[in-house]
Short mmCIF file of C-alpha atoms in Angstrom, two decimals:
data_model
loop_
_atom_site.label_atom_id
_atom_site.label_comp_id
_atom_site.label_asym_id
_atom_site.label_seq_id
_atom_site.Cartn_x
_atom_site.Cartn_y
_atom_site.Cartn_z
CA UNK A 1 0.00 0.00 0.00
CA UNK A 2 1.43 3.83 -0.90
CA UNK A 3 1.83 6.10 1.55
CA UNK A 4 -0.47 8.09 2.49
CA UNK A 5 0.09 12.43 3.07
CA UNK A 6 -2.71 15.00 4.30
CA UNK A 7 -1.48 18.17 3.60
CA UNK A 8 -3.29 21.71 4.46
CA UNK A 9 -2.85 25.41 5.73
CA UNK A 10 -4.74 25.45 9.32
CA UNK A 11 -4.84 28.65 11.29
CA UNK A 12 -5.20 28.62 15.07
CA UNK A 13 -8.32 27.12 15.55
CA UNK A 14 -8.10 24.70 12.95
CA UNK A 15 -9.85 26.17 10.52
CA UNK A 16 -9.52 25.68 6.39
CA UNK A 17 -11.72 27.70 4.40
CA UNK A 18 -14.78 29.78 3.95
CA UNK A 19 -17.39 29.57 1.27
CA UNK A 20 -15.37 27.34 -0.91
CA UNK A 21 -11.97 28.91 -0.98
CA UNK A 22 -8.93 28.72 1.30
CA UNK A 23 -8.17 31.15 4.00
CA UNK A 24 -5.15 32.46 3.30
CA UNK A 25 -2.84 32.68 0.12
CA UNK A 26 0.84 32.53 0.67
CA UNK A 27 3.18 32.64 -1.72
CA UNK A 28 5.98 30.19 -0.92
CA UNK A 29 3.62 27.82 1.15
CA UNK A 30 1.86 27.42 -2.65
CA UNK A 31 4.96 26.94 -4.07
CA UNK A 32 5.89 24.66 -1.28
CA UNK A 33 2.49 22.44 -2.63
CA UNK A 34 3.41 22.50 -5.57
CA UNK A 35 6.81 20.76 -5.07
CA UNK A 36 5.64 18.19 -2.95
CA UNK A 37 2.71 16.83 -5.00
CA UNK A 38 3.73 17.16 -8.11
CA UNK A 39 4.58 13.84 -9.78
CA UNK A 40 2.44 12.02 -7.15
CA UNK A 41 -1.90 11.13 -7.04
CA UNK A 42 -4.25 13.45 -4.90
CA UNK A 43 -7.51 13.03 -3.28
CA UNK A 44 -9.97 15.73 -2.63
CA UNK A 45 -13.59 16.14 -2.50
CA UNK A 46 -16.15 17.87 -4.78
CA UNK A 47 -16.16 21.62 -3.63
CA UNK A 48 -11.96 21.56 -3.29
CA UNK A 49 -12.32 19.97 -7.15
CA UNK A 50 -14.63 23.00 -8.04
CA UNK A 51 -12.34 25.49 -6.45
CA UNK A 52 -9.24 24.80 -8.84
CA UNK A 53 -8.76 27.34 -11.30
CA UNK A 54 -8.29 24.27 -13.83
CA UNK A 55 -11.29 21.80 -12.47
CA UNK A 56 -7.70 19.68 -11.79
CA UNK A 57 -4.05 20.23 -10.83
CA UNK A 58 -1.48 19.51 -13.85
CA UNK A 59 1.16 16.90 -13.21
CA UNK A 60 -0.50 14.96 -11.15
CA UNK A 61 -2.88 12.02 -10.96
CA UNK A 62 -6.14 13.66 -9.79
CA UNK A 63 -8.69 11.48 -7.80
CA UNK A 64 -12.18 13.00 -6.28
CA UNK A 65 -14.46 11.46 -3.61
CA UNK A 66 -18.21 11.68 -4.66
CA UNK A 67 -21.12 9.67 -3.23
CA UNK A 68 -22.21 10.73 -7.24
CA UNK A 69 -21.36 9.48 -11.06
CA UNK A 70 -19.48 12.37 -12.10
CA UNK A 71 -17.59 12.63 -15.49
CA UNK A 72 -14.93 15.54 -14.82
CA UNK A 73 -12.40 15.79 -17.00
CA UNK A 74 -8.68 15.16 -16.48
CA UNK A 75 -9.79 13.42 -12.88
CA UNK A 76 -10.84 10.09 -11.43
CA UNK A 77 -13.97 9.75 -9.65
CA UNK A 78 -14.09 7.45 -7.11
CA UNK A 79 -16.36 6.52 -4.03
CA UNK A 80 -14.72 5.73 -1.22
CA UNK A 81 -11.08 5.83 0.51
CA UNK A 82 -11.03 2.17 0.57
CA UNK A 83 -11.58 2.26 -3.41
CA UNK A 84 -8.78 5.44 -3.61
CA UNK A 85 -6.32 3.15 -1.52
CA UNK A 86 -6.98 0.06 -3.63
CA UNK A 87 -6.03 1.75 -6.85
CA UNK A 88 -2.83 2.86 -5.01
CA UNK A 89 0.55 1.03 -6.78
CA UNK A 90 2.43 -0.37 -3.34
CA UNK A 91 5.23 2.34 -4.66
CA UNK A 92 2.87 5.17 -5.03
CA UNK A 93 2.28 8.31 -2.95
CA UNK A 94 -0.92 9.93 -2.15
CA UNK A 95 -1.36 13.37 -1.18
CA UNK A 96 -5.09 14.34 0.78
CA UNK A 97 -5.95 17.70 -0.18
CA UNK A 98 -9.33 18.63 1.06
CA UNK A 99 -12.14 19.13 2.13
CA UNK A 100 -12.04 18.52 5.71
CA UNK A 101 -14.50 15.23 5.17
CA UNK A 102 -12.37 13.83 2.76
CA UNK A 103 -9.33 14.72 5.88
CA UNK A 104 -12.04 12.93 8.05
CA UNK A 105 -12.18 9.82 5.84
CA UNK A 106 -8.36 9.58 6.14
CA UNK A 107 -7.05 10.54 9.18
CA UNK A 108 -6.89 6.86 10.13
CA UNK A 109 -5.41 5.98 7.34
CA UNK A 110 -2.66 8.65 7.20
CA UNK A 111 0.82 8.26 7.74
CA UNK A 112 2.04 11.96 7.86
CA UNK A 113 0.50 15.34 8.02
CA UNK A 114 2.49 18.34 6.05
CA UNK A 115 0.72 21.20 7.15
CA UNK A 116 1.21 25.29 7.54
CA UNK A 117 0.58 26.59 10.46
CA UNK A 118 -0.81 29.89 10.46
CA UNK A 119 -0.59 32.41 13.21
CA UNK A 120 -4.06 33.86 12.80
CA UNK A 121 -7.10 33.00 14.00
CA UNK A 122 -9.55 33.96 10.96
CA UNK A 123 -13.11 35.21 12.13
CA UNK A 124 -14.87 33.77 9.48
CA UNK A 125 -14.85 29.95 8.40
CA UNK A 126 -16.84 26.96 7.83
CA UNK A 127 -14.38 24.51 7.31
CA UNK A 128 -12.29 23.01 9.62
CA UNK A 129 -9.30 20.47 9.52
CA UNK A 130 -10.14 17.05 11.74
CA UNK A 131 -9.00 17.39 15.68
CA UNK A 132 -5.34 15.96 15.64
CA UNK A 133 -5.15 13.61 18.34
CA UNK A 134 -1.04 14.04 19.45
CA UNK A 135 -0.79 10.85 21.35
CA UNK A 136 -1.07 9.24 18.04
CA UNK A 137 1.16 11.88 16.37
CA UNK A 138 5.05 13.51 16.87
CA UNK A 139 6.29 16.02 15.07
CA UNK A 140 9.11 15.02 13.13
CA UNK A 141 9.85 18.12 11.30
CA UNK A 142 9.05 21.82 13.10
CA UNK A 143 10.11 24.70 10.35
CA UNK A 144 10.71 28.55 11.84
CA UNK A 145 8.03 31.18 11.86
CA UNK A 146 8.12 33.15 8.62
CA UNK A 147 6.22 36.49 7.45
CA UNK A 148 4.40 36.48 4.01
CA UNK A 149 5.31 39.79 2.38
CA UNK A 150 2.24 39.88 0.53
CA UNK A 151 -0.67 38.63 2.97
CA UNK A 152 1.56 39.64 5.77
CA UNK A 153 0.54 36.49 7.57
CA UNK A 154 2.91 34.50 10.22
CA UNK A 155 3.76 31.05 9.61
CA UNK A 156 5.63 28.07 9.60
CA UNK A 157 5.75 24.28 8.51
CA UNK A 158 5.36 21.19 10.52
CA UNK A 159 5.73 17.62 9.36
CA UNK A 160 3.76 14.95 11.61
CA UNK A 161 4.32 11.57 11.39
CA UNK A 162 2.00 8.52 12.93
CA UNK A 163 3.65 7.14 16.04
CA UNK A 164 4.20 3.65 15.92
CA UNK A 165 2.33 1.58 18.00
CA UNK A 166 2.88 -1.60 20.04
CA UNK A 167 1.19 -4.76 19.10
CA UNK A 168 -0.07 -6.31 22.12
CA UNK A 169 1.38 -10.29 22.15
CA UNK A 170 -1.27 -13.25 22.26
#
């Protein structure tokens, strides 16, 4: 089975976007997207499908989660994450990119979380990343605090990785 990646920009309280778009655009955490999905398959729901200038992301395989028959060009419809993880090649590398129930669907599943932290706490959402539960998490990579000249916005990277856990002996 691939490995599996959520990545997203959260602000304080968690929170993801408002009325279909992201909160916040920065410039090198984009960039920073770009670089690590490129070449690799992502999974994303219908409204995060919709809000791509494109209707897809170039250079990648593009998968969406619909409980519906859609026909979108360029992109994969599929139905569930068990059906997303069982088209996976063993060698392959999946990226989650939103919405926060297609996050949901995978946080079990998950092996690492790449996501911006962002030193804000925006007043108006209604979207909101999945509560991270740390016992099953460490932080493996913890980036410094930057300032986005544009937006002005603080933030920084973090890398978590799923802790390994014991198996209890018979």
């Amino acid at each position: 089975m691939g490995k599996v990646t959520m990545i997203v920009a959260v602000d304080r309280q968690l929170a993801i976007g408002n009325k279909g778009d992201q909160l916040a655009y920065i410039s090198e955490d984009l960039k920073r997207f770009k670089a690590l999905t490129s070449g690799h398959t992502i999974v994303m729901g219908r409204k995060t499908q919709q809000a791509l200038p494109k209707g897809y992301l170039p250079n990648r395989r593009n998968i969406v989660l619909s409980r519906s028959d859609l026909k979108i060009e360029n992109v994969e419809v599929m139905h569930s994450a068990e059906e997303v993880m069982a088209s996976l090649r063993e060698d392959e590398e999946l990226y989650v990119i939103g919405g926060a129930v297609v996050y949901k669907l995978f946080m079990d599943i998950a092996d690492a979380i790449e996501w911006t932290l962002i030193d804000y706490a925006f007043e108006e959402y209604d979207v909101v990343f999945p509560e991270v539960d740390m016992e099953k998490w460490e932080v493996v990579s913890d980036g410094e605090w930057k300032r986005d000249e544009k937006s002005g916005y603080v933030y920084k990277y973090q890398r978590l990785e799923r802790k390994e856990t014991e198996i209890e002996s018979c």
